CSV table of C-alpha atoms in Angstrom, one decimal:
chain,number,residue,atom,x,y,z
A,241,UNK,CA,23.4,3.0,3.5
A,242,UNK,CA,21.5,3.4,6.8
A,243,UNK,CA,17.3,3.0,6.4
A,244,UNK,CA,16.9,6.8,6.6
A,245,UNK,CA,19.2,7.6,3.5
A,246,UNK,CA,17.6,4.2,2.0
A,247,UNK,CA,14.1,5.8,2.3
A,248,UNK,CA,15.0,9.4,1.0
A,249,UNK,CA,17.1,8.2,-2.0
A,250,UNK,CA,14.1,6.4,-3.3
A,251,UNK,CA,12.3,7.8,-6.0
A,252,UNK,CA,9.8,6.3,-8.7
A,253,UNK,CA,11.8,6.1,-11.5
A,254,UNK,CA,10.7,7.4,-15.0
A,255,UNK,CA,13.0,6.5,-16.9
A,256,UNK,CA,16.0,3.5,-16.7
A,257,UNK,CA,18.9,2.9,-18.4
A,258,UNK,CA,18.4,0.5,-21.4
A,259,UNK,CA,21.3,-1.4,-21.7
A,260,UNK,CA,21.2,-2.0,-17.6
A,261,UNK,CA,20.5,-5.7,-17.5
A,262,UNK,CA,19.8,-8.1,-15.0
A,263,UNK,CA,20.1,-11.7,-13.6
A,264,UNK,CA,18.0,-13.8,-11.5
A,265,UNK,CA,20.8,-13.9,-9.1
A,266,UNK,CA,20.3,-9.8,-8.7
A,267,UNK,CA,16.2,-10.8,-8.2
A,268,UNK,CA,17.3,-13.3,-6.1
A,269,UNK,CA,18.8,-11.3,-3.3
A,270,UNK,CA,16.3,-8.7,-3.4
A,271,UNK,CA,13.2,-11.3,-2.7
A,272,UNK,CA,15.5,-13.0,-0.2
A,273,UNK,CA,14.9,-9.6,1.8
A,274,UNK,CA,11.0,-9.2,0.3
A,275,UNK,CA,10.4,-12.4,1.6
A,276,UNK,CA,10.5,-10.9,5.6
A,277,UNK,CA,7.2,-8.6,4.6
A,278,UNK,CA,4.5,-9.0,7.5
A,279,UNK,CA,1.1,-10.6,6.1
A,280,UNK,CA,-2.0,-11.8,7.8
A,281,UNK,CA,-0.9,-15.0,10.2
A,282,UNK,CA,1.7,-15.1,8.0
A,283,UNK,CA,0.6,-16.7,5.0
A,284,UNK,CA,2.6,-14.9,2.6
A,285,UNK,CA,-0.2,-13.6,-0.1
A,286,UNK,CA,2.3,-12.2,-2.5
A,287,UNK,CA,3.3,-13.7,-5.6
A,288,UNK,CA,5.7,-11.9,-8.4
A,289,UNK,CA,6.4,-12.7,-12.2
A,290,UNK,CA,9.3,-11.3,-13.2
A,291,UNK,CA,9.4,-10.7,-16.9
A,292,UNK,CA,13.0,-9.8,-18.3
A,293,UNK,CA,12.7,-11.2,-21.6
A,294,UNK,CA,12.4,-7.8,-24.2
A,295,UNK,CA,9.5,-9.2,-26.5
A,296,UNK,CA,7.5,-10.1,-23.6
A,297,UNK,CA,8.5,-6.7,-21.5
A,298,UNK,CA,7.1,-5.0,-24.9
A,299,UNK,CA,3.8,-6.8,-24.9
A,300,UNK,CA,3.2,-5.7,-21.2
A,301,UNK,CA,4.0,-2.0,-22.4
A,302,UNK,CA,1.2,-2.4,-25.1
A,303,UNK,CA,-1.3,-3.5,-22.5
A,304,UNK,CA,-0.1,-0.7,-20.5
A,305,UNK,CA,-0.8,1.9,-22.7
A,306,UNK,CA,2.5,2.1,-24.1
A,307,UNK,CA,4.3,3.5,-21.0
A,308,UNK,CA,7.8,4.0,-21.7
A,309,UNK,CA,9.3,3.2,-18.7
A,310,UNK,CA,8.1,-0.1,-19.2
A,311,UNK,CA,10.5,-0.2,-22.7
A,312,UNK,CA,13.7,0.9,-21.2
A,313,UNK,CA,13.3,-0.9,-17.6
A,314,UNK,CA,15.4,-4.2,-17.5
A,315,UNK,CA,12.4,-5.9,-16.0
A,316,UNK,CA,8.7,-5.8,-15.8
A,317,UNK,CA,7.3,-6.6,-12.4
A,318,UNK,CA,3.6,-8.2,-12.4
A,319,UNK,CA,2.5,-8.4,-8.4
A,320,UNK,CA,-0.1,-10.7,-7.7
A,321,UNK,CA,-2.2,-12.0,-4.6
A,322,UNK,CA,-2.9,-15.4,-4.1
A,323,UNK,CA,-6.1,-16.1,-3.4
A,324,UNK,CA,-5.5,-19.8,-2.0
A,325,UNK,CA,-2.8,-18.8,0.5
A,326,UNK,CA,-6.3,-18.5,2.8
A,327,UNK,CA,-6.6,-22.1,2.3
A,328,UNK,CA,-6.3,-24.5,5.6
A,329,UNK,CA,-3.8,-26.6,3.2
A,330,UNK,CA,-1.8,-23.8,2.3
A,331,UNK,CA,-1.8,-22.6,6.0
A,332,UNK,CA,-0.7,-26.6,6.7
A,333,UNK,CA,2.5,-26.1,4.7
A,334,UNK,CA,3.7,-22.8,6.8
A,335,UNK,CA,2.6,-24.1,10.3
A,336,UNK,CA,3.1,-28.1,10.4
A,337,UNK,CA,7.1,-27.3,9.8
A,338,UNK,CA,6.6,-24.8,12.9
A,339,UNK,CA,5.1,-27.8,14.8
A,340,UNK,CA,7.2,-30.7,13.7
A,341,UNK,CA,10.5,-28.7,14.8
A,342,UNK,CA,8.7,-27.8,18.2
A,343,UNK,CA,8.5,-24.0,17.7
A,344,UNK,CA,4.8,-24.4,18.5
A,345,UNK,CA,3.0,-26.8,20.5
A,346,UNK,CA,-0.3,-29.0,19.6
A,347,UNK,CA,-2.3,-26.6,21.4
A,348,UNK,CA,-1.4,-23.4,19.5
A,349,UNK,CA,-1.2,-25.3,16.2
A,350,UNK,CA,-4.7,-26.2,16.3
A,351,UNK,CA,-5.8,-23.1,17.9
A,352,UNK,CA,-3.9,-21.6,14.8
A,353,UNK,CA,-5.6,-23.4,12.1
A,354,UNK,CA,-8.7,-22.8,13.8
A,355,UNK,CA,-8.3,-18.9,13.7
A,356,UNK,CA,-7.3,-19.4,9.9
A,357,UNK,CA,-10.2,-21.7,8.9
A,358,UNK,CA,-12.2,-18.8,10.9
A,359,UNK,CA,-10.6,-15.9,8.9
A,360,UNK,CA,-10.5,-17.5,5.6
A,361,UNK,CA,-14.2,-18.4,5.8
A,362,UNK,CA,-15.0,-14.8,6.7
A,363,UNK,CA,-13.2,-13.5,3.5
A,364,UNK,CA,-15.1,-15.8,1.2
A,365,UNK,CA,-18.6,-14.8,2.6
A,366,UNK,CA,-18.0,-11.5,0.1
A,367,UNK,CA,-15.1,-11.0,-2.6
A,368,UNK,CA,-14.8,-7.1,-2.1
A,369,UNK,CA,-13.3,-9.1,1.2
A,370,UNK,CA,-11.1,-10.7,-0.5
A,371,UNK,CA,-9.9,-8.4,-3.3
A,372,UNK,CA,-9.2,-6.2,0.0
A,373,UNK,CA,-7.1,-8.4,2.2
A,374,UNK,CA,-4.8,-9.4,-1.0
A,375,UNK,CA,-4.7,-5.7,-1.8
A,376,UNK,CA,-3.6,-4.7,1.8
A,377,UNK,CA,-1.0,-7.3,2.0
A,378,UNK,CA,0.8,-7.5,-1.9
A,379,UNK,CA,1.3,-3.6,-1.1
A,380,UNK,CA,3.4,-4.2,2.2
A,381,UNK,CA,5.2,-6.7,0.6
A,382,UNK,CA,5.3,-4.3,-2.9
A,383,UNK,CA,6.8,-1.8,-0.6
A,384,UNK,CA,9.4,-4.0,1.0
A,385,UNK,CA,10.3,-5.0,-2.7
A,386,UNK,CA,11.1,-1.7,-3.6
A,387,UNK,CA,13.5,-0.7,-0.6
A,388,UNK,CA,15.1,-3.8,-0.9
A,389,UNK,CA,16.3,-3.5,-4.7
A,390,UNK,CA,17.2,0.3,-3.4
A,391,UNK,CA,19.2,-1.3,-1.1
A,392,UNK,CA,21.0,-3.4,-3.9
A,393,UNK,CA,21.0,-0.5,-6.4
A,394,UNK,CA,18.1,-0.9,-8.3
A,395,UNK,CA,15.3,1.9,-8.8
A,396,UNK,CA,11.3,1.2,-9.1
A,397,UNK,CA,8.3,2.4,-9.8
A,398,UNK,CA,5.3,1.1,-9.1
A,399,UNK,CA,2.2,1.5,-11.6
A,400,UNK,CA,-0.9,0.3,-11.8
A,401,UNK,CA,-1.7,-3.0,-13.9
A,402,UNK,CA,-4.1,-2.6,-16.9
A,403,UNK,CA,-5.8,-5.0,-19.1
A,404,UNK,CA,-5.7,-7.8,-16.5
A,405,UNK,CA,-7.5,-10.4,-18.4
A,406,UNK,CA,-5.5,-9.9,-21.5
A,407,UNK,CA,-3.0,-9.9,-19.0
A,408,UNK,CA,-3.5,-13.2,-17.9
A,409,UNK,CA,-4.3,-14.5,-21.0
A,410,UNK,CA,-1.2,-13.4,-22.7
A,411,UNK,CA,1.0,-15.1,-19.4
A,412,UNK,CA,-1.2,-18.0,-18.8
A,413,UNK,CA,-1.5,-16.4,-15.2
A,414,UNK,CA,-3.7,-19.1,-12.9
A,415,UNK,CA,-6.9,-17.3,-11.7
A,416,UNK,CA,-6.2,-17.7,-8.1
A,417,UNK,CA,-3.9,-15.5,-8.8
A,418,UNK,CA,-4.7,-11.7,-8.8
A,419,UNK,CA,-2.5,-8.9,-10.4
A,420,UNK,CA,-2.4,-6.0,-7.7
A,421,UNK,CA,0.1,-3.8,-9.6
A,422,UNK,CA,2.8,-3.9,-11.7
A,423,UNK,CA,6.5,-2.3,-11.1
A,424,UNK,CA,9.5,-1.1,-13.0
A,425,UNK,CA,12.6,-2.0,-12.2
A,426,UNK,CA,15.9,-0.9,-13.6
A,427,UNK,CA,18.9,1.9,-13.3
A,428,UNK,CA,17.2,5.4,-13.4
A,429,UNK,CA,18.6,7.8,-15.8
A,430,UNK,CA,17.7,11.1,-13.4
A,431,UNK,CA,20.3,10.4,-10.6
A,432,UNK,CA,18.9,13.5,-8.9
A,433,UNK,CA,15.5,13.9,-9.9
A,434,UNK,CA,13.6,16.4,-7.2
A,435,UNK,CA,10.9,14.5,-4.8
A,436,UNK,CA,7.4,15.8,-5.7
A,437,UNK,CA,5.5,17.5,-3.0
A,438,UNK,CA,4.8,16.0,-0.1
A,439,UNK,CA,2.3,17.4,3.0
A,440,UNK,CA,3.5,18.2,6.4
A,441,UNK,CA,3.1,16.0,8.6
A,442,UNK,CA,0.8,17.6,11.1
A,443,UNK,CA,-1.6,17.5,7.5
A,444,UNK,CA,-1.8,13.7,7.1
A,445,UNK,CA,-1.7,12.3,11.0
A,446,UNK,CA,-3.7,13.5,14.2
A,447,UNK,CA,-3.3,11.8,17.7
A,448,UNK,CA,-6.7,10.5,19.9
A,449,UNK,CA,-8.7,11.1,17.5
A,450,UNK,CA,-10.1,14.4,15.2
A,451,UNK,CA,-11.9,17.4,16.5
């Protein structure tokens, strides 16, 4: 499937298929591809629980106001950010590899931490920041997660997460670690379910600016 037929044949699922099950190995190659998303100097914000077993999947739907979906999906998706990826000693573990195999010299290594220490320190002067940035990049990497299991036959839907400190409470979820949003995954029951509306594009995007 070429990326144009991969974009239009993906569609938030409603409904799944209940008895569609799947393995880690099937997660596996879909966040070998997720793991490619762009973040901010690439520290890789994004962290994902993946919750398959059907008790806990039916907890998460009664936090979640009893969606459905959530019942018949064959997983549960929890998206979080990680709010100590803008940590020098997390940036350490993605750059000093870099270094050590000579894909970067001193120079831009330290020039690299420096930006980081910079950027991080900015973030923590308000937590609106914060919440932002980890909102900003968990969705690009959400998105990527999506296409990719539409790639390997899966259908999503992302949904907002509700209840989040019950939430965390009821997965022992760290608190550096902020749920974002929450997606379906699964085999969708409506094969050919119509695309809502969507705006022409001359209503959504201007050029140089607005009149």
């Amino acid at each position: 499937m070429n990326f144009e037929d991969l974009v239009i044949s993906r569609h938030s699922a409603v409904n799944f298929i209940k008895e569609e099950k799947m393995t880690e190995e099937d997660f596996k190659k879909i966040f070998e591809l997720t793991k490619l998303a762009p973040s901010a100097f690439n520290l890789q914000f994004t962290n994902y629980l993946v919750i398959t077993d059907e008790e806990k999947k039916e907890r998460v739907r009664e936090l979640s106001y009893n969606q459905y979906k959530i019942h018949t999906a064959s997983a549960v998706i929890i998206v979080m950010g990680n709010k100590k990826s803008i940590e020098p000693s997390e940036a350490e573990k993605i750059y000093s590899p870099m270094k050590m195999l000579k894909m970067m010299d001193e120079v831009d290594y330290d020039m690299t931490m420096e930006a980081i220490k910079n950027y991080g320190e900015g973030l923590k002067e308000d937590q609106h920041n914060i919440e932002l940035e980890l909102a900003r990049n968990t969705g690009l990497h959400a998105m990527l997660f999506m296409l990719s299991a539409k790639h390997f036959g899966f259908d999503t839907c992302p949904m907002h997460v509700h209840n989040v400190e019950q939430l965390r409470a009821e997965f022992n979820i760290p608190n550096h670690l902020m749920p974002v949003m929450m997606i379906t995954i699964g085999k969708s029951v409506d094969k050919e379910r119509p695309r809502g509306y969507r705006k022409p594009v001359g209503e959504f995007v201007n050029f140089n600016g607005y009149k």
